[in-house]
Short mmCIF file of C-alpha atoms and ligand atoms in Angstrom, two decimals:
data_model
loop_
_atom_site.label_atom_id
_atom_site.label_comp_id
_atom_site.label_asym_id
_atom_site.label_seq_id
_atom_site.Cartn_x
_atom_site.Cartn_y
_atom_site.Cartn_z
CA UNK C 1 20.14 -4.66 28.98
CA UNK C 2 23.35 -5.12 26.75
CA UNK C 3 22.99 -4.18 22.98
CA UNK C 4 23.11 -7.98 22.23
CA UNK C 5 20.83 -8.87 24.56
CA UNK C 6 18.17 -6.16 22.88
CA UNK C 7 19.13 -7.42 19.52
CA UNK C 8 18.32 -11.03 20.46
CA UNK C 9 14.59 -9.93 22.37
CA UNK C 10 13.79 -8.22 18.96
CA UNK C 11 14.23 -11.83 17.70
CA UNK C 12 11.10 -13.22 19.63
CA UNK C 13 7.84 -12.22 19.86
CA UNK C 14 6.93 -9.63 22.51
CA UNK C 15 3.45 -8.93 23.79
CA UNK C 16 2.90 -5.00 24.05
CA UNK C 17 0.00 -4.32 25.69
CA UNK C 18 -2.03 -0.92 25.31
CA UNK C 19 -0.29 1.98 27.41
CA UNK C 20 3.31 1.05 25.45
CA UNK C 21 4.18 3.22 23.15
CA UNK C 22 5.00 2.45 18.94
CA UNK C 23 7.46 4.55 17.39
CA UNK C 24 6.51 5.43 13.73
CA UNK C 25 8.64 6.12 10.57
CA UNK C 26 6.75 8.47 8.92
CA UNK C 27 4.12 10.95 9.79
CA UNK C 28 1.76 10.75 6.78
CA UNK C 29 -2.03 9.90 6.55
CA UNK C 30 -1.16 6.03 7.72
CA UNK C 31 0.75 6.78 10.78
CA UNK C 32 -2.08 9.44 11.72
CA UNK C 33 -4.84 6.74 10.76
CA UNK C 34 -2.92 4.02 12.70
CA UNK C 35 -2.34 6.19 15.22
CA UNK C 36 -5.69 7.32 15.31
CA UNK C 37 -6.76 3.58 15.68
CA UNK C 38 -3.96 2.14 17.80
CA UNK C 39 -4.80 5.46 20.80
CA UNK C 40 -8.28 4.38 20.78
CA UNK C 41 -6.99 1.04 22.37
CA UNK C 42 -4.77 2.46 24.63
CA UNK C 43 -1.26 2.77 22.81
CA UNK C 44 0.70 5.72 22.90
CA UNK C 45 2.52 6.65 19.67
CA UNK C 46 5.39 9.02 18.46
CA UNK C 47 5.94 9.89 14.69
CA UNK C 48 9.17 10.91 13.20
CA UNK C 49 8.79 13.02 9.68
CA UNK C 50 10.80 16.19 8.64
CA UNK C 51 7.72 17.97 7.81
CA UNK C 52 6.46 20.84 10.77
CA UNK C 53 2.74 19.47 11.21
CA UNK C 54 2.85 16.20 9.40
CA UNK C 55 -0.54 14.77 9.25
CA UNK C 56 0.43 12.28 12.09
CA UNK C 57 2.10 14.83 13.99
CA UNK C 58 -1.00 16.52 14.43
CA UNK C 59 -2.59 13.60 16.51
CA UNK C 60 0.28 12.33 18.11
CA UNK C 61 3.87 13.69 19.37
CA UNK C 62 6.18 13.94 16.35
CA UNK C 63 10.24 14.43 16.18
CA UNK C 64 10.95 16.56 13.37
CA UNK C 65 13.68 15.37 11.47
CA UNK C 66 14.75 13.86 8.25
CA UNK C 67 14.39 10.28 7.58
CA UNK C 68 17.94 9.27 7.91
CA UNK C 69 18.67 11.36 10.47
CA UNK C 70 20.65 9.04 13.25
CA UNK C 71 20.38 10.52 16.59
CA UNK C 72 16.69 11.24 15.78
CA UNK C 73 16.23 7.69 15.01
CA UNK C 74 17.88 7.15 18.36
CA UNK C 75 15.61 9.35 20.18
CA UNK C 76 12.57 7.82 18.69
CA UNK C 77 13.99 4.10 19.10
CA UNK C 78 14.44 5.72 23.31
CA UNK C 79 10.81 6.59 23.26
CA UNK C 80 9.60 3.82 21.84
CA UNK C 81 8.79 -0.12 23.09
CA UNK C 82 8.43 -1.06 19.64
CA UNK C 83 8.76 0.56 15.97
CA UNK C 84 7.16 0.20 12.95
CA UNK C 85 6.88 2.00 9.48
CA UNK C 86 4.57 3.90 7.16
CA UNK C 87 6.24 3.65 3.86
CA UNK C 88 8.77 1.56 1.89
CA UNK C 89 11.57 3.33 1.32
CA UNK C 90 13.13 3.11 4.99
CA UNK C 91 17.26 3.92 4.71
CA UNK C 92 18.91 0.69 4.99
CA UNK C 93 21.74 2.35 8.45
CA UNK C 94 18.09 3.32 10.09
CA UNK C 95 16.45 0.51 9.67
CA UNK C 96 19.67 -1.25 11.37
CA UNK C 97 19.96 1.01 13.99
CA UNK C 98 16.36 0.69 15.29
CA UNK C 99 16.23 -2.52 14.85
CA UNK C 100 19.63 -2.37 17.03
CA UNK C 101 18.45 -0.15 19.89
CA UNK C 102 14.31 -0.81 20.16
CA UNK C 103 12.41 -3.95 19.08
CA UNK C 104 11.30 -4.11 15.33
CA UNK C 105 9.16 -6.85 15.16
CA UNK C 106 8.99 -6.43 11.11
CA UNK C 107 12.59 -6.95 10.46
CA UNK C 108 14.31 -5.12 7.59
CA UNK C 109 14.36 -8.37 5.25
CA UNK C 110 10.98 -7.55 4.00
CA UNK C 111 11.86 -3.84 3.45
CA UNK C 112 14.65 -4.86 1.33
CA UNK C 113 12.75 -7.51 -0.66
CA UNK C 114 9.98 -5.13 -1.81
CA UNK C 115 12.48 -1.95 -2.32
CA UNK C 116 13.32 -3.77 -5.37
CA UNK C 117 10.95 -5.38 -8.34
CA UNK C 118 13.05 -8.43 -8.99
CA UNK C 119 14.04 -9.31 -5.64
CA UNK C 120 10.14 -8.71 -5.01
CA UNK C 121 8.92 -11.22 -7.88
CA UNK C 122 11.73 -13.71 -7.00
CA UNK C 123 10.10 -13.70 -3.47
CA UNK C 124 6.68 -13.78 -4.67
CA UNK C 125 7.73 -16.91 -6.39
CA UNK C 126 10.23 -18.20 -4.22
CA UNK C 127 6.65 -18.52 -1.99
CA UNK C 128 4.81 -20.69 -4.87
CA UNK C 129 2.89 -17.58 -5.89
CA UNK C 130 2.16 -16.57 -9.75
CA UNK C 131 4.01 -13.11 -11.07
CA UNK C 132 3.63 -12.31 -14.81
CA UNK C 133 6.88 -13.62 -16.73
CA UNK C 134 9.31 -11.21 -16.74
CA UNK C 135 12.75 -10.95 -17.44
CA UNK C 136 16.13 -8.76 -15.59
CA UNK C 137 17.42 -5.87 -18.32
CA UNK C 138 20.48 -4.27 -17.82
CA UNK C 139 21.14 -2.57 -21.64
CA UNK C 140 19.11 -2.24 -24.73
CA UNK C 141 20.50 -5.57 -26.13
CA UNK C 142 19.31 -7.01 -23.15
CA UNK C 143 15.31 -5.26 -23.44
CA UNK C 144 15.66 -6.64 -27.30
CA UNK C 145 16.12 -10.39 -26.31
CA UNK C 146 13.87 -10.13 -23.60
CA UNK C 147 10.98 -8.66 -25.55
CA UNK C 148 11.33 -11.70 -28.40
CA UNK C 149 11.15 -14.29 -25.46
CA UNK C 150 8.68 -12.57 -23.87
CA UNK C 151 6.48 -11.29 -27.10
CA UNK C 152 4.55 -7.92 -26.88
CA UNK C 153 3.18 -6.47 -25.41
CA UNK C 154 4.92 -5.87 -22.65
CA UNK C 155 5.90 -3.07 -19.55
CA UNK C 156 9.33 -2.39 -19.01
CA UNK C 157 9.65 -0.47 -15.20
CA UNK C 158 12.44 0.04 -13.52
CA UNK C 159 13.44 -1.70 -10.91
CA UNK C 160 13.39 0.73 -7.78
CA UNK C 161 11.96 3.97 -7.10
CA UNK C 162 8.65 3.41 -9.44
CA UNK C 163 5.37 4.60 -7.98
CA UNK C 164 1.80 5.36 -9.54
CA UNK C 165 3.27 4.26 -12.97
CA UNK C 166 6.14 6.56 -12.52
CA UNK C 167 9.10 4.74 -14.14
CA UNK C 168 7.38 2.59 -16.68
CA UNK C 169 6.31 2.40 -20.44
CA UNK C 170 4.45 -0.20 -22.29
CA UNK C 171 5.57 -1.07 -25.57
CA UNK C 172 3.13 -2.95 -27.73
CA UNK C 173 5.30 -3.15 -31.40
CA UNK C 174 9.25 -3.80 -31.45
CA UNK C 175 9.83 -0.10 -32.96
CA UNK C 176 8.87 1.19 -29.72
CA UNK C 177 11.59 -1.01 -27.32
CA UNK C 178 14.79 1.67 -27.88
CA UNK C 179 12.03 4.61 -27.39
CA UNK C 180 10.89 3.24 -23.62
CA UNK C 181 14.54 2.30 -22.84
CA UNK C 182 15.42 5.94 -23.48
CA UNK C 183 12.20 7.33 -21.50
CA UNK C 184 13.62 5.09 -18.18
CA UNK C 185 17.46 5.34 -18.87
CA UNK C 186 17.91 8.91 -20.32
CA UNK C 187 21.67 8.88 -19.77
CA UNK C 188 22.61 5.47 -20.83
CA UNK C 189 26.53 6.66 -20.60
CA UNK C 190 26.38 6.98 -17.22
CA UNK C 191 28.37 4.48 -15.34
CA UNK C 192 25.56 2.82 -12.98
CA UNK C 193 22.63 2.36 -15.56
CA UNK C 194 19.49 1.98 -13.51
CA UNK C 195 17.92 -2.27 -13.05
CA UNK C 196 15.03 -2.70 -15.28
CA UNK C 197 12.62 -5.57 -15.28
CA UNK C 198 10.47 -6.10 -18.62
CA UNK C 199 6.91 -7.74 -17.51
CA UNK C 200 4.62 -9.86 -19.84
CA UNK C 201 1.52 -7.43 -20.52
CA UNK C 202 -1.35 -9.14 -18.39
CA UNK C 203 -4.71 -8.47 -20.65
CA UNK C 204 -6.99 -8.28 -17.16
CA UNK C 205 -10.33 -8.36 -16.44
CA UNK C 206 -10.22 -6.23 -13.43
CA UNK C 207 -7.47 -5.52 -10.54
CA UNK C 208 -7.42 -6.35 -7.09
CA UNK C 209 -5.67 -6.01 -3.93
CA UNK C 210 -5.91 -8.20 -0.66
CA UNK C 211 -4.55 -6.86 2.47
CA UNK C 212 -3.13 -9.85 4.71
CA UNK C 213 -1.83 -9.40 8.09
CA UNK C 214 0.40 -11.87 10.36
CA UNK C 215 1.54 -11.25 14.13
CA UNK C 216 4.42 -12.07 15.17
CA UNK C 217 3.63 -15.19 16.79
CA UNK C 218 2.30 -16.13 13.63
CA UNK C 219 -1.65 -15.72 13.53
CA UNK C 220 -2.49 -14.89 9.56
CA UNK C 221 -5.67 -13.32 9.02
CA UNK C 222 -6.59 -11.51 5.32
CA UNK C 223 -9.00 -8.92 4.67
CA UNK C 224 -11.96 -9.32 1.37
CA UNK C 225 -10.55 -8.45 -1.57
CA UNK C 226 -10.53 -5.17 -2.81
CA UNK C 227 -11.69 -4.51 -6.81
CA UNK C 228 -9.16 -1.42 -7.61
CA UNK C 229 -9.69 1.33 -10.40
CA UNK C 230 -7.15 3.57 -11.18
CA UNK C 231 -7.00 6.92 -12.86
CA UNK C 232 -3.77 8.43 -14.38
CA UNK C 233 -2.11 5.49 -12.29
CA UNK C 234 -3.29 6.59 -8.85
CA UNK C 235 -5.81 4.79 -6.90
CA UNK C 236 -9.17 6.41 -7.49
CA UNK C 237 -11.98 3.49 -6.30
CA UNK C 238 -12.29 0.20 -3.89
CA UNK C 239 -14.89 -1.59 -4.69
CA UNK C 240 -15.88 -4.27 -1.89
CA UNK C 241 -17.12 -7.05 -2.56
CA UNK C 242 -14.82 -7.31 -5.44
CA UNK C 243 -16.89 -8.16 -8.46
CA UNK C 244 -15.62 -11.90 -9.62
CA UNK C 245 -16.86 -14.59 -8.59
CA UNK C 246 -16.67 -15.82 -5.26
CA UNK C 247 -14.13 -18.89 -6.39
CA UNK C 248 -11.78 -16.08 -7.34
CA UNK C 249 -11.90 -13.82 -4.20
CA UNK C 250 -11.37 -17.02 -1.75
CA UNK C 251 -8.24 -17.83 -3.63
CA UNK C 252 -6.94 -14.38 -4.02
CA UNK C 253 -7.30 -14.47 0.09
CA UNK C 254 -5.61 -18.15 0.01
CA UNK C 255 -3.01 -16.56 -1.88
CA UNK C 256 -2.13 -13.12 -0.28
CA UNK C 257 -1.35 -15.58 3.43
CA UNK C 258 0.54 -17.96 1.58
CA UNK C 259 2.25 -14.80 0.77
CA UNK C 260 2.76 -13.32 4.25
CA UNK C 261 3.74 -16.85 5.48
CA UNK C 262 5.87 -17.73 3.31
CA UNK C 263 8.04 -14.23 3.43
CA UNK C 264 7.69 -14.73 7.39
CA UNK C 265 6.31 -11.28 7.47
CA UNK C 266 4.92 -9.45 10.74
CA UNK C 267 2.08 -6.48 10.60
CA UNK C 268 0.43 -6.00 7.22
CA UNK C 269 1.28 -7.10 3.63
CA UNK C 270 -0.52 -5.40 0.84
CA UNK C 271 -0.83 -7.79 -2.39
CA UNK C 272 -2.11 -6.16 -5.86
CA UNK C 273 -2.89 -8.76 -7.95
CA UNK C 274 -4.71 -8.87 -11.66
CA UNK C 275 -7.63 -10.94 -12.54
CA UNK C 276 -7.39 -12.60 -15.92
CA UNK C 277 -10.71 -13.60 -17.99
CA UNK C 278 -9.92 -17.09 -17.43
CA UNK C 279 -9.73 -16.15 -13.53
CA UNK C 280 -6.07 -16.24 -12.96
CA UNK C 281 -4.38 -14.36 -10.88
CA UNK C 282 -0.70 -12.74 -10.78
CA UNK C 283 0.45 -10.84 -8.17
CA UNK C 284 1.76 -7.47 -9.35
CA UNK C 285 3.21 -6.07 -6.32
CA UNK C 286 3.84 -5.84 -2.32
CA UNK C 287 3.49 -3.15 -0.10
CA UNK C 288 4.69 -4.40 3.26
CA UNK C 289 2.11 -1.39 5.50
CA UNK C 290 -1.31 -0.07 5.54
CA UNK C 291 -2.60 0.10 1.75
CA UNK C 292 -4.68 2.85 0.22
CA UNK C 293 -7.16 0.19 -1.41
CA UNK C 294 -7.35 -1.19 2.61
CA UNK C 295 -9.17 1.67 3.77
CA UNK C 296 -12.52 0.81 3.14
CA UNK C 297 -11.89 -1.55 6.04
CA UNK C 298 -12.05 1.80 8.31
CA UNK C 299 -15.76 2.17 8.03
CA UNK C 300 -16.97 -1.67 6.36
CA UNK C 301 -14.95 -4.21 8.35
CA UNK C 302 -15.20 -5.17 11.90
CA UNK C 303 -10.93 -4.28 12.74
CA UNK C 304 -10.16 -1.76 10.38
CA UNK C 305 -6.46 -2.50 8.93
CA UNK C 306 -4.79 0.00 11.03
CA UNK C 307 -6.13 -1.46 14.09
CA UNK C 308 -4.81 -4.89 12.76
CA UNK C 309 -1.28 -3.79 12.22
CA UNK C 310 -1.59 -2.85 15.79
CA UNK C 311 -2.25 -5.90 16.63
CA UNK C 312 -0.19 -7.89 14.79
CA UNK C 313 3.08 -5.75 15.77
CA UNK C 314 1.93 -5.93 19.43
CA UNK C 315 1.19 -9.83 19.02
CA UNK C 316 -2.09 -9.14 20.12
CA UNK C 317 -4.75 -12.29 18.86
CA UNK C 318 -6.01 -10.98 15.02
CA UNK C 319 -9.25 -8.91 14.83
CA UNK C 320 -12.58 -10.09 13.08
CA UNK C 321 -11.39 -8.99 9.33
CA UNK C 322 -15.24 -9.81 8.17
CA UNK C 323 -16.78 -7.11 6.15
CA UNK C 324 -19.93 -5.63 7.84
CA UNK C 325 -21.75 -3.49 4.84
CA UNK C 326 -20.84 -3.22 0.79
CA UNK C 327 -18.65 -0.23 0.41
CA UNK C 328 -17.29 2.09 -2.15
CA UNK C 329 -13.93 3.61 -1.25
CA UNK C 330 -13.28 6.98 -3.41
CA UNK C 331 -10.11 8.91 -2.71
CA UNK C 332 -10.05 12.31 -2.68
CA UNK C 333 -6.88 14.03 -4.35
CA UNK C 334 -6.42 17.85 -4.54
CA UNK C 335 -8.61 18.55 -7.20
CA UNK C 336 -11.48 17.01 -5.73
CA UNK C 337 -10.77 18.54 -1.91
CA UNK C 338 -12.99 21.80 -1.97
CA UNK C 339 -15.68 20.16 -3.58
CA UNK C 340 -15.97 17.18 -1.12
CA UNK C 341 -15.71 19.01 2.19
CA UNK C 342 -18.39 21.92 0.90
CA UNK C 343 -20.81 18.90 -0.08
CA UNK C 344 -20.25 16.82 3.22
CA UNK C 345 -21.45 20.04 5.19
CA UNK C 346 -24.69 19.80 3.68
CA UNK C 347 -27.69 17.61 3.37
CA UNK C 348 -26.40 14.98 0.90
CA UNK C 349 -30.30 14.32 -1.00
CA UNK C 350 -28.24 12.41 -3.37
CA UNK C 351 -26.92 9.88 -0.70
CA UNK C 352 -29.90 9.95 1.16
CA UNK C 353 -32.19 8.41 -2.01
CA UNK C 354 -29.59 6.00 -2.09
CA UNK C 355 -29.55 4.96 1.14
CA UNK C 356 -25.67 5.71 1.48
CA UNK C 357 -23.41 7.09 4.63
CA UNK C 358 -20.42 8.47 2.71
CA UNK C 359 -17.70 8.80 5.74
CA UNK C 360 -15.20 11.14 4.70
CA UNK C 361 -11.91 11.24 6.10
CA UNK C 362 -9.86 14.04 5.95
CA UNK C 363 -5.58 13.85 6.35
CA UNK C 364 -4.93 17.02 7.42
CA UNK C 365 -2.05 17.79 5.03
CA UNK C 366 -1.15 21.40 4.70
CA UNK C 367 -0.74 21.72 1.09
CA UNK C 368 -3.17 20.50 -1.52
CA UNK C 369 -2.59 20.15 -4.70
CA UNK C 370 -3.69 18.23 -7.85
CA UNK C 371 -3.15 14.17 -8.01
CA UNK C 372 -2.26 14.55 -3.65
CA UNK C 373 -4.00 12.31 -1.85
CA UNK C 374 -5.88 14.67 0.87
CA UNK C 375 -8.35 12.17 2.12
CA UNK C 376 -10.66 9.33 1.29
CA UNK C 377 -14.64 8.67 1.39
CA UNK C 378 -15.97 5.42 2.43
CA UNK C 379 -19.46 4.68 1.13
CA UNK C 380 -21.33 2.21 2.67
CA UNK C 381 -24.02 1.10 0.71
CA UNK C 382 -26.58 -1.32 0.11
CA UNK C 383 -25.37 -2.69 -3.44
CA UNK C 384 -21.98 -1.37 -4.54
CA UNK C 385 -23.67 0.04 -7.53
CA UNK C 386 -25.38 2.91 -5.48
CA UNK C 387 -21.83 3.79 -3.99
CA UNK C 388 -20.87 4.28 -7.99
CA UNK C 389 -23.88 5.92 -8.91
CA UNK C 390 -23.33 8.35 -6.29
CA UNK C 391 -19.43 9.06 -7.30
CA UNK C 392 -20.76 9.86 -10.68
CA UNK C 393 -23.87 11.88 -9.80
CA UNK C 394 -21.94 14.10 -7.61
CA UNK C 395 -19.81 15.44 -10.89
CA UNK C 396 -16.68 15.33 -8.51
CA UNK C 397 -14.40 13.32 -9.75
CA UNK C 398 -14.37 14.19 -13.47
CA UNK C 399 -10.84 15.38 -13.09
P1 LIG W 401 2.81 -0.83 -10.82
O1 LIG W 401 3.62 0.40 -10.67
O2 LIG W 401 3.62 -2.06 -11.06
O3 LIG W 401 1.81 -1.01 -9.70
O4 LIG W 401 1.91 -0.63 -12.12
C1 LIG W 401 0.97 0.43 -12.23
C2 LIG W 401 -0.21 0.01 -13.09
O5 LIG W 401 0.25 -0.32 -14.42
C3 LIG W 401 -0.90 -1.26 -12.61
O6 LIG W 401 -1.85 -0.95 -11.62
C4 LIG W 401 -1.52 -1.78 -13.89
O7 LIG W 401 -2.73 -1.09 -14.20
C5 LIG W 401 -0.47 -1.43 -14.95
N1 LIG W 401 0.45 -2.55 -15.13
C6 LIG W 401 1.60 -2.77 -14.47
N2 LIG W 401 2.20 -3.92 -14.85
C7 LIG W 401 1.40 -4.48 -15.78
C8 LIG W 401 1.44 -5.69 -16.55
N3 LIG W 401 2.46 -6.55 -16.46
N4 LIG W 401 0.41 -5.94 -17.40
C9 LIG W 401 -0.63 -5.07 -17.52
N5 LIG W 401 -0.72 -3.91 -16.83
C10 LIG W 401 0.27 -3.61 -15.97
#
C-alpha cells in the first residue's frame, strides 16, 4: 500500500479483531491496565516509553525510547495494526507520523484541542456544553479587565502544561491579581509570555467526572458518574453512585456524549465536571484516554473502561457500561504504598464487618515516592458509606 493510500484507510473505520496488535504511546499504569484488559480478549500490544521497565512494559513488549523519538515511532507504527495513546501530551511530528504510517483511529485533532485550556473550552462550547465564564489573558492589564468582568473570585491557570493544580492560583480580592500573575508568569520580560485563561470561581457542591466512550463507527456509550474528592489537587476518592440526585447524574451522562459526539471523538473521553447547589453543571476539563476517577469501572462495571477503549479503537460493538456493585475507588500514592500492600496480606476484620472486597491494584512502578500514584483500591461495597468508613478506619490515608 502507497503512503496515501494508508493515510486515506486511517480515514474509515477498520474492524481489528483480537490477535491484531495496538501500538501504545506510553507505558504507564493505563497502557499496562489496557493492556492488561485488551490481552485478555485476544489483542496483542506493544508499548513505547523511555523508561527500562515501564509499568506497561512489564506485561507487554515495550520499545525503549523517548517520546519523540522518530524511527522508534516508526518501528512501533511497523508493529502495530492500530495505535493509540496513554497521555495528552503526544508531540505534534509523532502524532503525524503515526498517523502517516499505521492507522490512528483517534486522530490528532482531539489531542490538540485538549493540549490547550481555551481551545478546550471553545470546543466544549462550540458542542452546546456549559464551561464556567472565563476570559483569554495575555498581560497583567489584560488579568485586571478580566477579573472586573468576571468579579472574584476567580482561578487564573495557564493555559498548557497545568496538571493536579500545578499552574494555577485563585484570587478572591483584587490585591491579590498582580501576586498570581507573578506566581504563573515569573519572567514577564521574556519574549513569549505563557497563555493564561482566568475562570469564574464555581462555588460547587461536589465534583464529578463521566467517562464516555465512542467507536469509530460511531456507537456512544458513557459510564455512571463518578463523585471525585481530591487532596492537595490529586485524585484521592471515586465515589459511585455519585451522591446527587439521580436527575443530575442522567444529565451529566447526556452531557459527557453530546461531548464525544460533538468533538467526533474515537476511544474514551474523560469529562470533569462541577455540580452547583442549584444542580448545574460545567464542565471543567477533557482528558481524551483512560481516567483515574474511571477505574472503579475495573472491579464495579460490567466492561471496565480499558476494555472499552479497546473496543471502541477496534470498532468492536460497546460493552455493557452498567455498574454491577456500589464502589469506593481510593488511590494509593507513595505514602500510602507500604501500608496498603502489608494490610492486603492479611485478614482484613475491618472489611470483613463491613461486608467489603477491597481489590487492590498494584502498577508496578519502580520508584515510589510521596503524591506518585502507585496503585488504586476498588471497594465494592454494599452502601458507599462502608467503602468510606473503611478508608478512614484503616488510618491510611491521613497523609
Ligand atoms: P484543573 O487543573 O482545572 O482540573 O483544576 C484543579 C482543581 O482546582 C479542580 O479539581 C477544582 O477543585 C479546582 N478548580 C479549578 N477550576 C475551578 C473553578 N473555576 N472554580 C472552582 N474550583 C476550580
Amino acid at each position: 500500500m502507497s503512503r496515501e493510500e494508508l493515510k486515506l484507510a486511517g480515514d474509515t473505520p477498520r474492524t481489528l479483531a483480537p490477535g491484531s496488535t495496538i501500538g501504545m504511546l506510553g507505558g504507564g499504569q493505563l497502557g499496562r491496565m489496557m493492556a492488561q484488559a485488551g490481552s485478555a480478549m485476544g489483542y496483542r500490544f506493544v508499548a513505547l516509553d523511555p523508561a527500562p521497565d515501564a509499568p506497561c512494559g512489564q506485561v507487554a513488549p515495550q520499545i525503549i525510547a523517548a517520546y519523540n523519538d522518530r524511527d522508534a515511532a516508526r518501528q512501533l507504527a511497523q508493529r502495530s495494526d492500530v495505535i493509540t495513546y496513554e497521555f495528552e501530551n503526544v508531540d505534534a511530528g509523532v502524532a503525524a507520523l503515526l498517523a502517516e504510517e499505521s492507522y490512528v483511529p483517534q486522530g490528532s485533532a482531539l489531542l490538540y484541542t485538549t493540549q490547550h485550556r481555551l481551545r478546550e473550552k471553545a470546543a466544549i462550547r462550540a458542542a452546546g456544553v456549559p464551561v464556567a465564564p472565563y476570559r483569554k489573558v495575555g498581560s497583567l492589564a489584560e488579568l485586571e479587565g478580566a477579573a472586573a468582568e468576571l468579579g472574584l473570585p476567580c482561578v487564573l491557570k495557564t493555559a498548557t502544561g497545568g496538571y493536579d493544580g500545578k499552574g494555577q492560583a485563585v484570587i478572591r480580592q483584587a490585591e491579590e491579581l498582580e501576586a498570581a500573575f507573578r506566581q504563573l508568569v515569573p519572567d514577564s520580560s521574556a519574549v513569549i509570555l505563557p497563555e493564561l485563561v482566568l475562570e469564574k470561581f464555581i462555588s460547587f457542591q461536589c465534583e464529578i467526572s463521566v467517562i464516555a466512550a465512542r467507536s469509530a463507527s460511531g456507537e456512544v456509550k458513557s459510564f455512571p458518574p463518578a463523585e471525585n474528592i481530591h487532596v492537595n489537587n490529586i485524585l484521592h476518592l471515586s465515589i459511585v453512585p455519585a451522591r446527587v440526585p439521580e436527575e443530575i447524574q442522567q444529565r451529566a451522562c447526556r452531557l459527557a456524549e453530546t461531548l464525544i459526539d460533538g468533538l467526533n471523538a474515537v476511544g474514551l473521553l474523560a469529562v470533569e465536571m462541577f455540580v452547583t447547589e442549584d444542580g448545574e453543571l460545567f464542565v471543567n476539563e477533557l482528558a481524551p484516554r483512560p481516567h483515574n476517577s474511571g477505574h472503579y469501572t475495573m472491579d464495579a462495571c460490567v466492561t471496565s473502561q480499558f476494555e472499552q477503549h479497546v473496543r471502541a479503537i477496534c470498532n468492536l460493538p460497546l460493552g455493557d457500561t452498567s455498574l454491577l456493585t456500589p464502589v469506593v475507588m481510593v488511590n494509593v500514592l507513595g505514602q500510602h504504598l507500604d501500608g496498603a500492600v502489608e494490610r492486603f496480606c492479611r485478614a482484613d476484620e475491618e472489611a470483613n464487618r463491613l461486608g467489603i472486597a477491597p481489590k487492590l491494584h498494584i502498577y508496578g512502578k519502580t520508584e515510589s515516592k510521596t503524591g506518585r500514584k502507585m496503585g488504586h483500591i476498588n471497594l465494592l461495597c454494599k452502601d458507599t458509606g462502608d467503602g468510606l468508613s473503611w478508608v478512614e478506619q484503616t488510618n491510611l490515608w491521613r497523609n
